[in-house]
Coordinates of C-alpha atoms in Angstrom, one line a residue:
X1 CA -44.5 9.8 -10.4
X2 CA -47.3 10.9 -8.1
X3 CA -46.2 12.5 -5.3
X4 CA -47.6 9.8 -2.8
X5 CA -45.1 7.4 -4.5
X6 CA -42.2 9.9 -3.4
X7 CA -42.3 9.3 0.6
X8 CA -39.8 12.0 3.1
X9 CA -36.6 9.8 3.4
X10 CA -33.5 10.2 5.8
X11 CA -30.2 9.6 5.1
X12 CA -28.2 8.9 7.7
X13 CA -24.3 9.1 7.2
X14 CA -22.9 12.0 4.9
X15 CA -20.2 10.9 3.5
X16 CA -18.4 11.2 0.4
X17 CA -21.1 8.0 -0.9
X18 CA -24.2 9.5 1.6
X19 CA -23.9 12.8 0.6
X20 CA -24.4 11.4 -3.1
X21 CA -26.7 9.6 -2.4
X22 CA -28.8 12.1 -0.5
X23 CA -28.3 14.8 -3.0
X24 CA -29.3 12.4 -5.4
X25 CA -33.1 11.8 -4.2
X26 CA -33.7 15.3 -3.6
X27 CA -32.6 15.9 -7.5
X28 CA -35.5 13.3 -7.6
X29 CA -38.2 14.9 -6.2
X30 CA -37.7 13.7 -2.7
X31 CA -38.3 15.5 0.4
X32 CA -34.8 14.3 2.1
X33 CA -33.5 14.9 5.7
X34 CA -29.6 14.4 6.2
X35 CA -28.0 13.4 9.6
X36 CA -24.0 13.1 10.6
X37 CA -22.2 13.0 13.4
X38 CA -20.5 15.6 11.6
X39 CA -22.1 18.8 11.8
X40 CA -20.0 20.4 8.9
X41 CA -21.4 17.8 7.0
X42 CA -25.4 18.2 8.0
X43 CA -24.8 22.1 7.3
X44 CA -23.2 21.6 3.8
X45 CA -26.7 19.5 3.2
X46 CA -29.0 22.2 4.3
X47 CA -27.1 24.8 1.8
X48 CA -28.1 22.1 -0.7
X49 CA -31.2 22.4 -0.2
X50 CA -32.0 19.5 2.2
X51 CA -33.4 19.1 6.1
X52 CA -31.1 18.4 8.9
X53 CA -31.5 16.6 11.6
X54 CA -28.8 16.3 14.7
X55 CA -30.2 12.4 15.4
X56 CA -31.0 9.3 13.4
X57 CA -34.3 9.5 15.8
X58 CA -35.0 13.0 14.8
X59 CA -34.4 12.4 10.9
X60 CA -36.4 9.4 11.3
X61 CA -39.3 10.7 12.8
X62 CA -41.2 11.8 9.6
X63 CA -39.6 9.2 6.9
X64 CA -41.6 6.8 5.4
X65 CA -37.6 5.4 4.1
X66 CA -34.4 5.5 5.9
X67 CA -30.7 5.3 4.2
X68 CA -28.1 4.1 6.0
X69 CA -25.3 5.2 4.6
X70 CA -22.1 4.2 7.4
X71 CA -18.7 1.9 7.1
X72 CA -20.0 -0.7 9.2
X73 CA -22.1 -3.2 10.7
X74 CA -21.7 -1.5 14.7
X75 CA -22.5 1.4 13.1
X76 CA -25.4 0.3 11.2
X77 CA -26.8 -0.9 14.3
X78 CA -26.4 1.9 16.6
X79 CA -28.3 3.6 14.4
X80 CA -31.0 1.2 14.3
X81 CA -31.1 0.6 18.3
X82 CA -29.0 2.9 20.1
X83 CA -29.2 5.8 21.5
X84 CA -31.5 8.2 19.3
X85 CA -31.8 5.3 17.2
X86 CA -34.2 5.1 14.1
X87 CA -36.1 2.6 16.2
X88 CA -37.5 4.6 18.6
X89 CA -39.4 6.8 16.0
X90 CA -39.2 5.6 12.7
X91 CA -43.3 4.4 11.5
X92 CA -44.6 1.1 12.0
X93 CA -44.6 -0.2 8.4
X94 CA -41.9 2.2 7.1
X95 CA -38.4 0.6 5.6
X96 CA -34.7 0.8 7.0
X97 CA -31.7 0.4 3.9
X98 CA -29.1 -0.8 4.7
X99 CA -26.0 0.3 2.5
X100 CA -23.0 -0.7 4.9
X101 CA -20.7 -3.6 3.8
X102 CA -21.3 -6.5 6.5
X103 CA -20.8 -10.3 7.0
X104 CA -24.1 -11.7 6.1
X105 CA -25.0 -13.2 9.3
X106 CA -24.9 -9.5 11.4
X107 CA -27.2 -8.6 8.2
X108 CA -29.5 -11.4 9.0
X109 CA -29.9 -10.8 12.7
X110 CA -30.5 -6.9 12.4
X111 CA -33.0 -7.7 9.9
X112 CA -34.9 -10.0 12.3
X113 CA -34.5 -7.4 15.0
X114 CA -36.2 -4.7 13.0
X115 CA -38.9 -7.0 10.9
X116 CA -40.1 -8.2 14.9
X117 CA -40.5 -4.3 15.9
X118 CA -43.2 -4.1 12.9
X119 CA -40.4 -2.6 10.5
X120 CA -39.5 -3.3 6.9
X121 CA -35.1 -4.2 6.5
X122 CA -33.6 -4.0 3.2
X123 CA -29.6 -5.3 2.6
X124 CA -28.8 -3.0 0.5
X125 CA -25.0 -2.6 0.2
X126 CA -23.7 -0.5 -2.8
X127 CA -20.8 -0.2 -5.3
X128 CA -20.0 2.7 -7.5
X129 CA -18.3 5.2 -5.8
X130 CA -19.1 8.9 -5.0
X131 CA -19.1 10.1 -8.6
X132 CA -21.6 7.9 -9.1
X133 CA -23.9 8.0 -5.8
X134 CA -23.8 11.7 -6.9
X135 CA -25.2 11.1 -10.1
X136 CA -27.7 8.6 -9.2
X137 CA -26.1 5.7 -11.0
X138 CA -24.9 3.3 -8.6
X139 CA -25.1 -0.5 -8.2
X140 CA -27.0 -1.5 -5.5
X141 CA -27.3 -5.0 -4.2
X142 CA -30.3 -5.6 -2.5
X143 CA -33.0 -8.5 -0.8
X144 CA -35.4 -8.7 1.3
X145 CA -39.2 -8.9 1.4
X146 CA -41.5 -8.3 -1.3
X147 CA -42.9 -5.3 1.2
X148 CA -39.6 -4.2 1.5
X149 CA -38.9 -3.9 -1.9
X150 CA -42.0 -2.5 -2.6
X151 CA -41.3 0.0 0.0
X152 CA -37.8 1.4 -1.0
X153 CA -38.0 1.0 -4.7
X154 CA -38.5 4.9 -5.0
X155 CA -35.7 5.8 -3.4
X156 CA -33.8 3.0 -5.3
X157 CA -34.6 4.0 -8.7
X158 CA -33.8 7.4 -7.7
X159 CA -30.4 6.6 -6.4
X160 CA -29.0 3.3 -8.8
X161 CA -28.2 2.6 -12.5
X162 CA -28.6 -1.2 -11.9
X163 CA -30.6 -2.5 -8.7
X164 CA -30.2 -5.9 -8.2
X165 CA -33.0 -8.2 -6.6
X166 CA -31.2 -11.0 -5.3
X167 CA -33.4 -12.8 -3.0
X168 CA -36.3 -12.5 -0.6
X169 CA -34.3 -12.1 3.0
X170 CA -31.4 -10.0 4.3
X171 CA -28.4 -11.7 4.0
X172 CA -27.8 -12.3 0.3
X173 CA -27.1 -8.7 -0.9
X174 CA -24.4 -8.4 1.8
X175 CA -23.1 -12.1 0.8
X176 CA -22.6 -10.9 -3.2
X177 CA -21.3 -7.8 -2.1
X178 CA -18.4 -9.4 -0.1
X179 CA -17.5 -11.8 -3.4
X180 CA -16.8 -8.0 -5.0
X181 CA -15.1 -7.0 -2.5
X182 CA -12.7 -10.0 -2.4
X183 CA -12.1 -9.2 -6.2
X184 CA -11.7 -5.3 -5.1
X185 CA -9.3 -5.5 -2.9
X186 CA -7.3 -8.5 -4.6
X187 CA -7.2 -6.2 -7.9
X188 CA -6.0 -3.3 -6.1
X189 CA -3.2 -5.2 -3.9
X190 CA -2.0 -6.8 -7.3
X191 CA -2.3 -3.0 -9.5
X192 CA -0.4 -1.8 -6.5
X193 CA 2.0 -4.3 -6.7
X194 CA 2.3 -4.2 -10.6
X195 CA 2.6 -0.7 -10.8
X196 CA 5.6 0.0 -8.0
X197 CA 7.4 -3.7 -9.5
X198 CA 7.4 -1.5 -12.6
X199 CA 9.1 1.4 -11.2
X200 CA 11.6 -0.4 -9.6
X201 CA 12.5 -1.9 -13.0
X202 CA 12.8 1.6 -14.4
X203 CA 9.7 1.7 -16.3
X204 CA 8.1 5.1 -17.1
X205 CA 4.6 3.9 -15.3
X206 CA 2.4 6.1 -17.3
X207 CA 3.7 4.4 -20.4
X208 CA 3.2 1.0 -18.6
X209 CA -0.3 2.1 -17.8
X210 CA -1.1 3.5 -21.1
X211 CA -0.2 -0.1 -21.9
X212 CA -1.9 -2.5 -19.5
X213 CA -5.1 -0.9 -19.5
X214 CA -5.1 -1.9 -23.7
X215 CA -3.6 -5.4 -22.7
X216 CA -5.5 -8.5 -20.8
X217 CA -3.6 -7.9 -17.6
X218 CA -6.2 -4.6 -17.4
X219 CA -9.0 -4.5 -14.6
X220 CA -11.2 -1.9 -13.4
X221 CA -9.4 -1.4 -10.6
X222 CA -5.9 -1.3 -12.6
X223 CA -7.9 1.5 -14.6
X224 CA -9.6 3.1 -11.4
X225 CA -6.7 3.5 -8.8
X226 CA -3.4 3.8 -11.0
X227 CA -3.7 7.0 -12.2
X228 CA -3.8 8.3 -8.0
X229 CA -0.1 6.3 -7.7
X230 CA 0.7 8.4 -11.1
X231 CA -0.2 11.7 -9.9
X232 CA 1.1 11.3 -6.1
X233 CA -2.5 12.0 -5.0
X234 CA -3.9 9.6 -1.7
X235 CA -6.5 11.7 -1.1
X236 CA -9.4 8.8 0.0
X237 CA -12.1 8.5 -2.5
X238 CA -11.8 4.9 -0.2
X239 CA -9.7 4.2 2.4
X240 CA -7.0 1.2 3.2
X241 CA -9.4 0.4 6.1
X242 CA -12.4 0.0 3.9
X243 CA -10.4 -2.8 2.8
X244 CA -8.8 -4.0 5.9
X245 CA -12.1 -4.6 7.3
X246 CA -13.9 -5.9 4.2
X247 CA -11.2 -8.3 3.7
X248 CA -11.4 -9.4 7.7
X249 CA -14.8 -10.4 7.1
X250 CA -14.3 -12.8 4.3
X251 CA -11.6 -14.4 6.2
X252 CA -13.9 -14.8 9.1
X253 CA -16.9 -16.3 6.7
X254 CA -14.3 -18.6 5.1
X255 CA -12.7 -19.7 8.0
X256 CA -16.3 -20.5 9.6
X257 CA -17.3 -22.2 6.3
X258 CA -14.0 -24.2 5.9
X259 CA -13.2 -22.6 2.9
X260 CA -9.9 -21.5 1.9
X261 CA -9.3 -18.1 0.5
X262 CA -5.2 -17.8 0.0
X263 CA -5.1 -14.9 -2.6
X264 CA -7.6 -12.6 -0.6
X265 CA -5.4 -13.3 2.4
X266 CA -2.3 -12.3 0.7
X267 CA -4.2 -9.2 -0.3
X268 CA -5.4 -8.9 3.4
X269 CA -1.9 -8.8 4.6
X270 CA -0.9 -5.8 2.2
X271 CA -3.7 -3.5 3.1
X272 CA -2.4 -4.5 6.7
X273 CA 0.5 -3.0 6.3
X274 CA 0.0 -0.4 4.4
X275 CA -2.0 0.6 7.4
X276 CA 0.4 -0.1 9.7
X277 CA 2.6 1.9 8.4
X278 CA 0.6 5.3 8.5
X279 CA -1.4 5.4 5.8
X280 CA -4.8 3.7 6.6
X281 CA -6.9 7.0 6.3
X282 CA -5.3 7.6 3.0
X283 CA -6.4 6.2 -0.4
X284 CA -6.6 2.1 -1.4
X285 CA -4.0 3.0 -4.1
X286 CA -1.6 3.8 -0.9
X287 CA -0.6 -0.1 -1.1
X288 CA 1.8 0.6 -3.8
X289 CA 3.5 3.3 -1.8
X290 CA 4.0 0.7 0.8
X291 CA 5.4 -1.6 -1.9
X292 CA 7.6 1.6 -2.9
X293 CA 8.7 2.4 0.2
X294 CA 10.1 -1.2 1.5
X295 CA 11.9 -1.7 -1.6
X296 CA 13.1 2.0 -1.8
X297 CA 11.7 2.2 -5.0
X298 CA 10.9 6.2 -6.1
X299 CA 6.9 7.1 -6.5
X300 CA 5.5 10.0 -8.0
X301 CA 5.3 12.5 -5.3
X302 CA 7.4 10.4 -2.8
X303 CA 10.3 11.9 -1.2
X304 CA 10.9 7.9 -0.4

């Protein structure tokens, strides 16, 4: 690829999916500028081999692509317009993608807000996880313009497996990502479940997952998450608020479109209080510990 197809890109937010993702398009030839409100983060970049940058203004000064790479929609638009934001540098004709989970409504308005200052907006939300943003093999869920697509498709080549093109405006990336994360977070409140009903039965749980996931009750999630509640480990490859907020937001579009969504609110309801209880910061699998530890039922690793 010429290296006029392979314009400077940002990446704002560092995270365990950013810093993937970042490391990822420099592997790719990219000339790639991280930024973080983390420092630690912005340094462990640079000793990469990337650019830092201490303000989404400052990383977006030179990029003909930003990546924004953050938990949420506020997030994603103090970036955008706040203080320091992209918006006050960023190039006339250059593209903003966005990777945050959001109802599709916010999605649409920040994409107007951006496409009237000259801008291009691409909803871009992801799935995958960190192994895979760090391999360059994610799934990426993506619309917008045709000049938008045309814009980021570098950087998305470098940073997915499967890029989907789901429609011509902002709105309906972030609309099919919130239908996976319904299933997400459903799947892992009823693995959780599963797996801590089966030690309270007096199950040897790697034997039931050995099991299950060569059985039809299996899901990715079952396969994904289990073995953390198996080995004791929380440590947040995604956190119970990822799906506390996710799973607010499809309540909130249901509600508005009159559409009922029992099982997701049931789901809802567990991640609740698995985060009320302490552990929001700590792994998605942490819902069985909650399930454990009501029912005083013994976890790997649990003094409970």
């Amino acid at each position: 690829m010429p290296a006029t197809d392979k314009p400077p890109v940002a990446v704002i937010g560092l995270g365990s999916m950013g810093f993937g993702m970042a490391t990822s398009l420099k592997r790719a030839g990219f000339d790639v500028t991280g930024c973080d409100v983390t420092a630690d983060s912005v340094a462990r970049f640079v000793k990469e081999g990337g650019k830092g940058a201490r303000t989404p203004a400052e990383a977006a000064r030179t990029a003909g692509i930003v990546v924004s790479v953050v938990v949420n929609a506020a997030q994603t638009e103090t970036i955008l317009f706040g203080k320091d934001g992209v918006a006050e540098t960023l190039a006339r004709d250059a593209v903003f993608v966005s990777s945050a989970t959001m109802d599709p409504d916010v999605a649409r308005r920040l994409a107007k807000d951006l496409e009237a200052t000259g801008r291009h907006y691409l909803d871009a939300p992801i799935s995958g996880g960190a192994q895979r943003a760090a391999q360059g093999e994610l799934t990426i869920l993506a619309s917008g313009s045709a000049a938008a697509f045309a814009k980021a498709r570098p950087a998305l080549n470098a940073m997915a497996a499967k890029l989907y093109e789901l429609g011509d405006a902002a709105g309906q990336g972030a609309a099919f990502k919130m239908i996976n994360q319904l299933l997400a977070g459903v799947h892992i409140a009823a693995a959780s479940e599963a797996i801590a009903f089966a030690a309270r039965q007096g199950l040897d749980i790697r034997k039931v997952y050995e099991v299950i996931t060569a059985s039809a009750g299996n899901s990715w999630m079952f396969e994904n998450r289990m073995p953390h509640v198996l080995d004791g480990d929380y440590a947040p490859r995604s956190a119970v608020e990822i799906f506390v907020k996710d799973l607010g937001i499809i309540q909130d579009m249901a509600r508005n479109a009159r559409f009922p969504v029992p099982v997701s609110a049931a789901a809802l309801q567990m991640f609740l209080a698995t985060a009320a209880a302490g552990m929001g910061r700590d792994d998605d699998a942490s819902v069985a510990r909650m399930y454990a530890r009501i029912t005083g039922t013994r976890l790997p690793g649990e003094s409970h």
